[in-house]
PDB file of C-alpha atoms in Angstrom:
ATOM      1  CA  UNK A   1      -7.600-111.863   3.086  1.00  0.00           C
ATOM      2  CA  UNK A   2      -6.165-113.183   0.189  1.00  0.00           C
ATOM      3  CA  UNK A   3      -2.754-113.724  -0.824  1.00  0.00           C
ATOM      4  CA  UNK A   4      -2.082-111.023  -2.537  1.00  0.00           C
ATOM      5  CA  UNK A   5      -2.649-108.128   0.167  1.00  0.00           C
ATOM      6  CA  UNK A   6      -1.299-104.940  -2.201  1.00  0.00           C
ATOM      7  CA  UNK A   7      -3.663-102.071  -2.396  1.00  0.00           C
ATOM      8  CA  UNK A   8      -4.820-101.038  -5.641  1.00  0.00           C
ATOM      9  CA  UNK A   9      -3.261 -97.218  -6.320  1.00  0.00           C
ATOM     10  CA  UNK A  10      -5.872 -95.065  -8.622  1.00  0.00           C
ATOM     11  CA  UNK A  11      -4.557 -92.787 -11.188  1.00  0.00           C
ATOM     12  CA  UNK A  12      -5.970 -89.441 -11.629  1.00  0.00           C
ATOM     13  CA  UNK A  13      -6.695 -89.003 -15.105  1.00  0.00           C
ATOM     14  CA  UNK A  14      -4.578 -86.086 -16.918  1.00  0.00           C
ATOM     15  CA  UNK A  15      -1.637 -86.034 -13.046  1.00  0.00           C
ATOM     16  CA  UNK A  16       1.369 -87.275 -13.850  1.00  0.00           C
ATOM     17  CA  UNK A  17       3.847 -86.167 -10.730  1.00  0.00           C
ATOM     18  CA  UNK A  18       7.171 -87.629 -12.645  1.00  0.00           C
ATOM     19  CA  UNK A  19       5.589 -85.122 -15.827  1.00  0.00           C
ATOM     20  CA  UNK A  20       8.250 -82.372 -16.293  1.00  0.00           C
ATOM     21  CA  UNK A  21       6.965 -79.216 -17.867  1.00  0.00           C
ATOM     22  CA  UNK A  22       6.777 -78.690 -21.260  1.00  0.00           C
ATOM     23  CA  UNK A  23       9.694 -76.393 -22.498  1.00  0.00           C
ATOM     24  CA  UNK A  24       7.820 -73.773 -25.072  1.00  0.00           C
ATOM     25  CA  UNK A  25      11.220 -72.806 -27.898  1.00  0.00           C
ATOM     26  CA  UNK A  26      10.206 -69.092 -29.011  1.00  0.00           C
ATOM     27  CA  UNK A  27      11.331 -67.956 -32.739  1.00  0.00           C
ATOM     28  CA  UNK A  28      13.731 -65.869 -33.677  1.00  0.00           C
ATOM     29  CA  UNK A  29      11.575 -63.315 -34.818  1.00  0.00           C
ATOM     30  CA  UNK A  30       9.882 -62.849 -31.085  1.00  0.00           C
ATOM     31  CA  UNK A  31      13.626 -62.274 -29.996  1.00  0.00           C
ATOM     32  CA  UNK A  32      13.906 -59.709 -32.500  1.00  0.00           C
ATOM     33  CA  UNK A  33      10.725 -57.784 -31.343  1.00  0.00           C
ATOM     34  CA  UNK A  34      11.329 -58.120 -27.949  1.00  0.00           C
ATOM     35  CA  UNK A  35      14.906 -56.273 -28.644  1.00  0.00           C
ATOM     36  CA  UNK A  36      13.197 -53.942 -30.614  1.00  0.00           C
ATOM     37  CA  UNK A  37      10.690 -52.801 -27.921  1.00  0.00           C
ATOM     38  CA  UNK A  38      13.501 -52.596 -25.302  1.00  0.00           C
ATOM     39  CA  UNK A  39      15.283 -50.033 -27.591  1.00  0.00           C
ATOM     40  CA  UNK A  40      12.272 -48.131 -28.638  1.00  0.00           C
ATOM     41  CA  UNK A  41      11.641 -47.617 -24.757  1.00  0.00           C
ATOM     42  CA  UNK A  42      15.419 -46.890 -23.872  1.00  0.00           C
ATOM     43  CA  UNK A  43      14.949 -44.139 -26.852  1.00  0.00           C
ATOM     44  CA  UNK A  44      11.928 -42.757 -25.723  1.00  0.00           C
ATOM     45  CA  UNK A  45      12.886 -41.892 -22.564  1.00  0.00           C
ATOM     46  CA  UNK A  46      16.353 -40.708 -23.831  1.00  0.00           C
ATOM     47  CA  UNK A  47      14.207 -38.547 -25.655  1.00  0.00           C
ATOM     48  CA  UNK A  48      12.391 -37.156 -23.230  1.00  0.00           C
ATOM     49  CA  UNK A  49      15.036 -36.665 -20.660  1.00  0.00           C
ATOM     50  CA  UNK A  50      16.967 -34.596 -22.998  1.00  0.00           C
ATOM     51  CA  UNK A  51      13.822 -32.792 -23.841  1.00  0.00           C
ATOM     52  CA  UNK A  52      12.486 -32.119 -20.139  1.00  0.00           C
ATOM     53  CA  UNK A  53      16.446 -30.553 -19.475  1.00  0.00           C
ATOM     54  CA  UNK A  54      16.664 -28.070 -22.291  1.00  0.00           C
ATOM     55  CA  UNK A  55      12.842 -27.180 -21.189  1.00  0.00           C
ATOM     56  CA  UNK A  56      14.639 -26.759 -17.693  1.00  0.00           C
ATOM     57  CA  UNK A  57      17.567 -24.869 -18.639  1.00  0.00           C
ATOM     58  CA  UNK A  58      15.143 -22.612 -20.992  1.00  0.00           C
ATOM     59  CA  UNK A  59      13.137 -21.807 -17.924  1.00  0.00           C
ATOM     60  CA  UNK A  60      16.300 -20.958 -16.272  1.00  0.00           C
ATOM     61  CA  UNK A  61      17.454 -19.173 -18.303  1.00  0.00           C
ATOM     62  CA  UNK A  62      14.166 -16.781 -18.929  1.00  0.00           C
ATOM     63  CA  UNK A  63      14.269 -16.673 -15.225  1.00  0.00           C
ATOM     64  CA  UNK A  64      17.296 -14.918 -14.951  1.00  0.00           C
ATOM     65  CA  UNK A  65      16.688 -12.761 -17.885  1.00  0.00           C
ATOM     66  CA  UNK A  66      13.283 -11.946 -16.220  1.00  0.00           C
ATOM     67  CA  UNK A  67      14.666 -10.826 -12.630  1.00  0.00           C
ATOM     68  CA  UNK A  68      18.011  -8.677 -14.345  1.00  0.00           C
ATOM     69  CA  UNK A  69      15.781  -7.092 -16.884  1.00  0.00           C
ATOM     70  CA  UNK A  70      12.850  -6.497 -15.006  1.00  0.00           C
ATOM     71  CA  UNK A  71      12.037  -2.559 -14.693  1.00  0.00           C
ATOM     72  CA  UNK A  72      11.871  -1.144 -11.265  1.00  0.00           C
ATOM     73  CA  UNK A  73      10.224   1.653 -10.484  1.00  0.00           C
ATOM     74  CA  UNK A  74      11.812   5.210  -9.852  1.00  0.00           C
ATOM     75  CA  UNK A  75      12.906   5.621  -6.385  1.00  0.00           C
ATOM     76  CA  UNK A  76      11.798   8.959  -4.882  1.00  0.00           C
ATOM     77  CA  UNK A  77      13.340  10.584  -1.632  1.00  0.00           C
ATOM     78  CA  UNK A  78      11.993  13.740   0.329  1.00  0.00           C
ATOM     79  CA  UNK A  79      15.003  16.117   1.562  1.00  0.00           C
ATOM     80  CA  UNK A  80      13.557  19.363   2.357  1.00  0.00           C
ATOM     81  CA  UNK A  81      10.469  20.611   3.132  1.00  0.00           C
ATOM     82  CA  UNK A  82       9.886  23.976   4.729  1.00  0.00           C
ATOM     83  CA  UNK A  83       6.912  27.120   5.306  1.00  0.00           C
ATOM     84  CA  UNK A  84       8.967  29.388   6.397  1.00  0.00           C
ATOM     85  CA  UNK A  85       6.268  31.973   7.367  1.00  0.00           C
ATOM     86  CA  UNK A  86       4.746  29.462   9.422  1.00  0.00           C
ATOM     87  CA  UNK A  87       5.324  31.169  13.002  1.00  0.00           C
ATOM     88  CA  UNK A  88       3.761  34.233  11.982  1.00  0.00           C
ATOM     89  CA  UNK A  89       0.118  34.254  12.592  1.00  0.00           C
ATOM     90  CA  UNK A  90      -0.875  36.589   8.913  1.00  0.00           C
ATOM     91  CA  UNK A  91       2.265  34.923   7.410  1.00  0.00           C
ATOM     92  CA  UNK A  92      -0.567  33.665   4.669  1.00  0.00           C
ATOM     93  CA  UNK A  93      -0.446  36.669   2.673  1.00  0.00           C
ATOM     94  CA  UNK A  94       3.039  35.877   2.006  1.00  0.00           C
ATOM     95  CA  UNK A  95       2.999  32.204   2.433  1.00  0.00           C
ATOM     96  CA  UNK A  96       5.848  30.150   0.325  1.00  0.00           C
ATOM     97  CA  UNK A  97       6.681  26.521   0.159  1.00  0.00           C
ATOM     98  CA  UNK A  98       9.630  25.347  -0.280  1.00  0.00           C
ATOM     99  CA  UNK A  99      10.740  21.704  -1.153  1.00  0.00           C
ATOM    100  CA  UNK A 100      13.808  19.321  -2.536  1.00  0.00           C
ATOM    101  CA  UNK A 101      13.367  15.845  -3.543  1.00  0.00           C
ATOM    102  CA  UNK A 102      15.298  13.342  -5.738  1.00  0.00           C
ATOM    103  CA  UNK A 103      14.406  10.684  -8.448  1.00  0.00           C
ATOM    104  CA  UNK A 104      16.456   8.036  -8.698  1.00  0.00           C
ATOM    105  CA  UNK A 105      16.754   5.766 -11.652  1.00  0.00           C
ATOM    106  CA  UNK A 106      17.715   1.958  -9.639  1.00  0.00           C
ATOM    107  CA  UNK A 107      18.092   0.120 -12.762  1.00  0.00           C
ATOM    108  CA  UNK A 108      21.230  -1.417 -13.816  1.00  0.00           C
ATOM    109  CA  UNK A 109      20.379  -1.237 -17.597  1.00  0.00           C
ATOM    110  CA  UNK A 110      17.094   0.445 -18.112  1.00  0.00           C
ATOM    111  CA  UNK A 111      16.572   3.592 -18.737  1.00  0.00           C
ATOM    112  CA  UNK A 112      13.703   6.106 -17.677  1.00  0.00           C
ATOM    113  CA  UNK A 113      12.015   8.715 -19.828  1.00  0.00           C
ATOM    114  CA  UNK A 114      10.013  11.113 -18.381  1.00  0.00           C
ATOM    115  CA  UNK A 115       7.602  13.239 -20.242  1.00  0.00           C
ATOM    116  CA  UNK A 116       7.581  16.342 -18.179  1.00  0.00           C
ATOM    117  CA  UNK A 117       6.865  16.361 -14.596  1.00  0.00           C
ATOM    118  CA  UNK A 118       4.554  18.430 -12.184  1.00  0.00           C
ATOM    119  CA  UNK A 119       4.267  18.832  -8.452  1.00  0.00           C
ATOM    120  CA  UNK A 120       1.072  19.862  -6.299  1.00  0.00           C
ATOM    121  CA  UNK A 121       1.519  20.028  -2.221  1.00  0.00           C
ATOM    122  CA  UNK A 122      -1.935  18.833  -0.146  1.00  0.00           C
ATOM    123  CA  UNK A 123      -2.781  19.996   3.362  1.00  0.00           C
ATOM    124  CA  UNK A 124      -5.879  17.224   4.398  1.00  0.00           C
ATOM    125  CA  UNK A 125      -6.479  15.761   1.284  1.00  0.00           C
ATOM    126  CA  UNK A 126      -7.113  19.399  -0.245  1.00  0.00           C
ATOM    127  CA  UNK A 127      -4.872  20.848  -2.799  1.00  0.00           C
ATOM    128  CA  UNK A 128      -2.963  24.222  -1.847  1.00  0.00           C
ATOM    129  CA  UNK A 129      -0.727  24.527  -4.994  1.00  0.00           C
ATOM    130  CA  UNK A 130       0.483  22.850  -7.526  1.00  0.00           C
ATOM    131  CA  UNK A 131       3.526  23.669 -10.252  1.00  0.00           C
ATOM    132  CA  UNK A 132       5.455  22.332 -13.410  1.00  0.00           C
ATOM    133  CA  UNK A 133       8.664  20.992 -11.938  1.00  0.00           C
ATOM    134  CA  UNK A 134      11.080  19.279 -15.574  1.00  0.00           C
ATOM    135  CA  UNK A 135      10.738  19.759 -19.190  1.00  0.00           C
ATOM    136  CA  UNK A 136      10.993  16.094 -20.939  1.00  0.00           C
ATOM    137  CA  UNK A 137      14.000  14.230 -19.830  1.00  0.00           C
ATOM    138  CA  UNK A 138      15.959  11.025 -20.449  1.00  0.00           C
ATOM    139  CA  UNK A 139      17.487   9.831 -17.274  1.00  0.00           C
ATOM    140  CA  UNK A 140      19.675   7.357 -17.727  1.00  0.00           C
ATOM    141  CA  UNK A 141      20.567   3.638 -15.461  1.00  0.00           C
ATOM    142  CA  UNK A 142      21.810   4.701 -11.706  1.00  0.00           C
ATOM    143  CA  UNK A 143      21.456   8.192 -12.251  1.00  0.00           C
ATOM    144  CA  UNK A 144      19.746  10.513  -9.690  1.00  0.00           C
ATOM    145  CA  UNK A 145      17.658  13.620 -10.578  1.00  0.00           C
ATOM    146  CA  UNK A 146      17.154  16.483  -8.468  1.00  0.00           C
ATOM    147  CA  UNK A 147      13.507  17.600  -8.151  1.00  0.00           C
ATOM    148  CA  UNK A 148      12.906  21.186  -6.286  1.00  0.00           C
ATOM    149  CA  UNK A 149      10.889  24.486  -6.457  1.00  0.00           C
ATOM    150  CA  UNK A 150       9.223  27.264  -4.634  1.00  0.00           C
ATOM    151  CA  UNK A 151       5.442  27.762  -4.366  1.00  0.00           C
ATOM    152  CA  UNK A 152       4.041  31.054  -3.868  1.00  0.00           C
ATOM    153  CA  UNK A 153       2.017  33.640  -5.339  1.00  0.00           C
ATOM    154  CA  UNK A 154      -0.075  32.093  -7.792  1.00  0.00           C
ATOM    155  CA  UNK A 155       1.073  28.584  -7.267  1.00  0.00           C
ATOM    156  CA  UNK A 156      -0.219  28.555  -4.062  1.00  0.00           C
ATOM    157  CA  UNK A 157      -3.672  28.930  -2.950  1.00  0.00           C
ATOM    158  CA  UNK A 158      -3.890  29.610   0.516  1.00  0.00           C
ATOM    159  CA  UNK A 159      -6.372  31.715   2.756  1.00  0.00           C
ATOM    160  CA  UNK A 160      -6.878  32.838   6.388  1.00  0.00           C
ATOM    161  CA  UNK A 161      -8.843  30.045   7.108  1.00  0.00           C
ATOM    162  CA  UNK A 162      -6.800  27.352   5.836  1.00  0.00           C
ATOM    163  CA  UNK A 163      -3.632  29.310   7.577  1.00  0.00           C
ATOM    164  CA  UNK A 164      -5.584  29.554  10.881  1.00  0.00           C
ATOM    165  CA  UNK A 165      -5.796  25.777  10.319  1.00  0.00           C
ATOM    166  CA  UNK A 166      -2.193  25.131  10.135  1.00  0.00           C
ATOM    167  CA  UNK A 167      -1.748  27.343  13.436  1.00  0.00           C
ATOM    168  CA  UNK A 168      -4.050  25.242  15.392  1.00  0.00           C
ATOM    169  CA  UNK A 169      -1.772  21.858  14.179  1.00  0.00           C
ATOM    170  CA  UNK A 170       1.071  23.967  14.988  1.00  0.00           C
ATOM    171  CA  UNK A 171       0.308  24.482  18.435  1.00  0.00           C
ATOM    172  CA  UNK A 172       0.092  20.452  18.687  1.00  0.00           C
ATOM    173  CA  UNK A 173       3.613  20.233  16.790  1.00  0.00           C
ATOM    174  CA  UNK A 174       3.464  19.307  13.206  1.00  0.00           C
ATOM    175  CA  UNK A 175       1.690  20.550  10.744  1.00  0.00           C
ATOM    176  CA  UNK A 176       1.562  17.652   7.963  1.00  0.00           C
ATOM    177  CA  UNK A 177       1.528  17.903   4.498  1.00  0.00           C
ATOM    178  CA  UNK A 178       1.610  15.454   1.395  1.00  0.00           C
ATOM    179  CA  UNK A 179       3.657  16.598  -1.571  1.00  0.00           C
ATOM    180  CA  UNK A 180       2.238  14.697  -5.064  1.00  0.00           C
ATOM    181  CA  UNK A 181       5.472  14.428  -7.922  1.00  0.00           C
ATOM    182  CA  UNK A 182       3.658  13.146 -11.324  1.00  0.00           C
ATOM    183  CA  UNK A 183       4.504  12.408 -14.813  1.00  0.00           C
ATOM    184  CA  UNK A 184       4.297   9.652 -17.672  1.00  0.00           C
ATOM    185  CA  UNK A 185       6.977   7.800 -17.868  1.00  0.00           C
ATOM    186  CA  UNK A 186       8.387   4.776 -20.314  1.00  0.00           C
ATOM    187  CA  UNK A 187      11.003   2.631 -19.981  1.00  0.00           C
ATOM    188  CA  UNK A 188      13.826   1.941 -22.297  1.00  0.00           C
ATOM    189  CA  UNK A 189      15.904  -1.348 -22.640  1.00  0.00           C
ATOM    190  CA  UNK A 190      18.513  -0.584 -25.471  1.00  0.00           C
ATOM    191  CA  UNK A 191      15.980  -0.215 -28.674  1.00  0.00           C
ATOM    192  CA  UNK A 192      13.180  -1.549 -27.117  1.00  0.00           C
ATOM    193  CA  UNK A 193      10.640   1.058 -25.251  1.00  0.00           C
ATOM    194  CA  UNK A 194       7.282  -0.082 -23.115  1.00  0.00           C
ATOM    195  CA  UNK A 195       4.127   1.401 -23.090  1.00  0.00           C
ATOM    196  CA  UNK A 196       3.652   4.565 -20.989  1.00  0.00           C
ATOM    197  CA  UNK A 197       3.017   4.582 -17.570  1.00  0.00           C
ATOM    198  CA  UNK A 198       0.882   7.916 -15.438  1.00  0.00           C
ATOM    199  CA  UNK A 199       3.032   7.670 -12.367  1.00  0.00           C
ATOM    200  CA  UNK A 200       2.327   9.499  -8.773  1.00  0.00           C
ATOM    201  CA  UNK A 201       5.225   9.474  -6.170  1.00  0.00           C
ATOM    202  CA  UNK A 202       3.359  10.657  -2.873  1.00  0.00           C
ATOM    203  CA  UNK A 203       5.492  11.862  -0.438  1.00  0.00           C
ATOM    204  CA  UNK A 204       4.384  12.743   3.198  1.00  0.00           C
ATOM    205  CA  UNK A 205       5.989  15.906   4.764  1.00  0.00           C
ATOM    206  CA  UNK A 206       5.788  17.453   8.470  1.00  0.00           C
ATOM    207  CA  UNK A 207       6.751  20.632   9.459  1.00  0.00           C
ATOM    208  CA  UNK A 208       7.633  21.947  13.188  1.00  0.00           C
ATOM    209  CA  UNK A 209       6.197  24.695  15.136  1.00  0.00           C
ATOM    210  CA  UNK A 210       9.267  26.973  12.797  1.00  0.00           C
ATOM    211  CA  UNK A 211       7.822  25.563   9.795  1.00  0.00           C
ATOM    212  CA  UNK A 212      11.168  23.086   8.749  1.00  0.00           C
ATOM    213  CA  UNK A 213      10.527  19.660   8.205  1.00  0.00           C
ATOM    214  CA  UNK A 214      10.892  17.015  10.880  1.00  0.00           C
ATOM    215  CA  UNK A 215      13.176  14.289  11.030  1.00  0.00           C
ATOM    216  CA  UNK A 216      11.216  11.872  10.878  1.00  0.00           C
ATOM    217  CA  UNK A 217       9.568  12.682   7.696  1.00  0.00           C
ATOM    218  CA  UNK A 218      13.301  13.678   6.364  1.00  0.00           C
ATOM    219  CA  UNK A 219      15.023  11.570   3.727  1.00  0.00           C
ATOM    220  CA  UNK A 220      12.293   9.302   3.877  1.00  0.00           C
ATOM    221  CA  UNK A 221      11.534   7.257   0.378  1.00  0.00           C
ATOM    222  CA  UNK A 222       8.035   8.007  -0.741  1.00  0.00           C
ATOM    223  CA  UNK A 223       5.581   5.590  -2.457  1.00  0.00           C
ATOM    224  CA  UNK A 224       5.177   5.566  -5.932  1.00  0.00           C
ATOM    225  CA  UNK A 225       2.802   3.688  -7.650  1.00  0.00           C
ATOM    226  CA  UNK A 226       0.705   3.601 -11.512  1.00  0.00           C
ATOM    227  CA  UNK A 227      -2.483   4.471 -12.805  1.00  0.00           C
TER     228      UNK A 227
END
């Protein structure tokens, strides 16, 4: 070897290991955009936080109108319900039906008129009489209206057959009946009225072997529903 025994060291062009990165100085005006994008965001969503919480509290509040000014229906009830000629076996030449039922208006500040109303009574889906029950009423928020009448003579349509029919469900009982309540009815929230409804209240009634209702079918609330 010769005297000198260091080994050469090669450079790789374009490393430098002592090189400290170079230090890029932005401008002012970058500084000033940069702020100005960080406030247009904080803004924006300002904006729409404030926006999505009166949307919420405007649902809310809708809501709540919605549910306490929401019209409920009428709210019919079956009392009475009576043949009292039932127990005698030619009791249809003088055959009477007798019934008492209530409407009830449930709303707190809606009001119910009613134009006219008319009951028919239905043995088996067949009609045995039928009778105008109100004139045109108003009834007014939590207010109950009584709804009763008689049916005979020429409001009620019934033969031997059909009251040899009601002896031989007698014998087993009950003899049941469905009594129909109908009339067109609109609802009133102080000057504001809605369209008119055709409503049916069907209300099931059974009678004993003495021709009074039974207490199961007494009191009971009966459906109503539109058409």
């Amino acid at each position: 070897m010769r005297g000198n025994d260091h080994i050469p060291i090669r450079h790789v062009p374009g490393h430098n290991p002592n090189q400290k990165p170079i230090r890029r100085h932005h401008t002012a005006r970058y500084y000033v955009q940069r702020v100005q994008d960080s406030l247009t965001t904080r803004v924006s969503k300002v904006i729409c936080g404030t926006f999505l919480s009166l949307l919420f509290i405007l649902g809310l509040i809708t809501f709540i109108l919605w549910i306490s000014l929401r019209p409920h229906r009428p709210r019919f009830h079956i009392h009475e319900f009576s043949i009292p000629g039932l127990a005698q076996s030619s009791g249809f030449q003088n055959a009477q039906v007798n019934f008492n039922a209530t409407a009830r208006n449930a709303n707190q500040n809606i009001g119910i008129y009613y134009e006219s109303m008319d009951g028919a009574v239905y043995y088996q889906d067949q009609k045995i009489g039928s009778t105008p029950l109100l004139d045109p009423f108003y009834q007014q928020p939590k207010h109950t209206t009584i709804v009763n009448a008689v049916l005979s003579g020429a409001t009620l349509t019934v033969n031997s057959q059909r009251w040899t029919e009601f002896q031989n469900d007698r014998v087993h009982g009950s003899v049941v009946f469905r009594l129909e309540l109908t009339s067109v009815i609109r609802f009133k929230i102080s000057s504001w009225q809605s369209k008119r409804h055709r409503m049916h209240a069907n209300c099931n009634a059974g009678v004993g072997p003495d021709g009074s209702i039974l207490p199961l079918y007494k009191d009971k609330r009966c459906p109503v529903y539109f058409s």
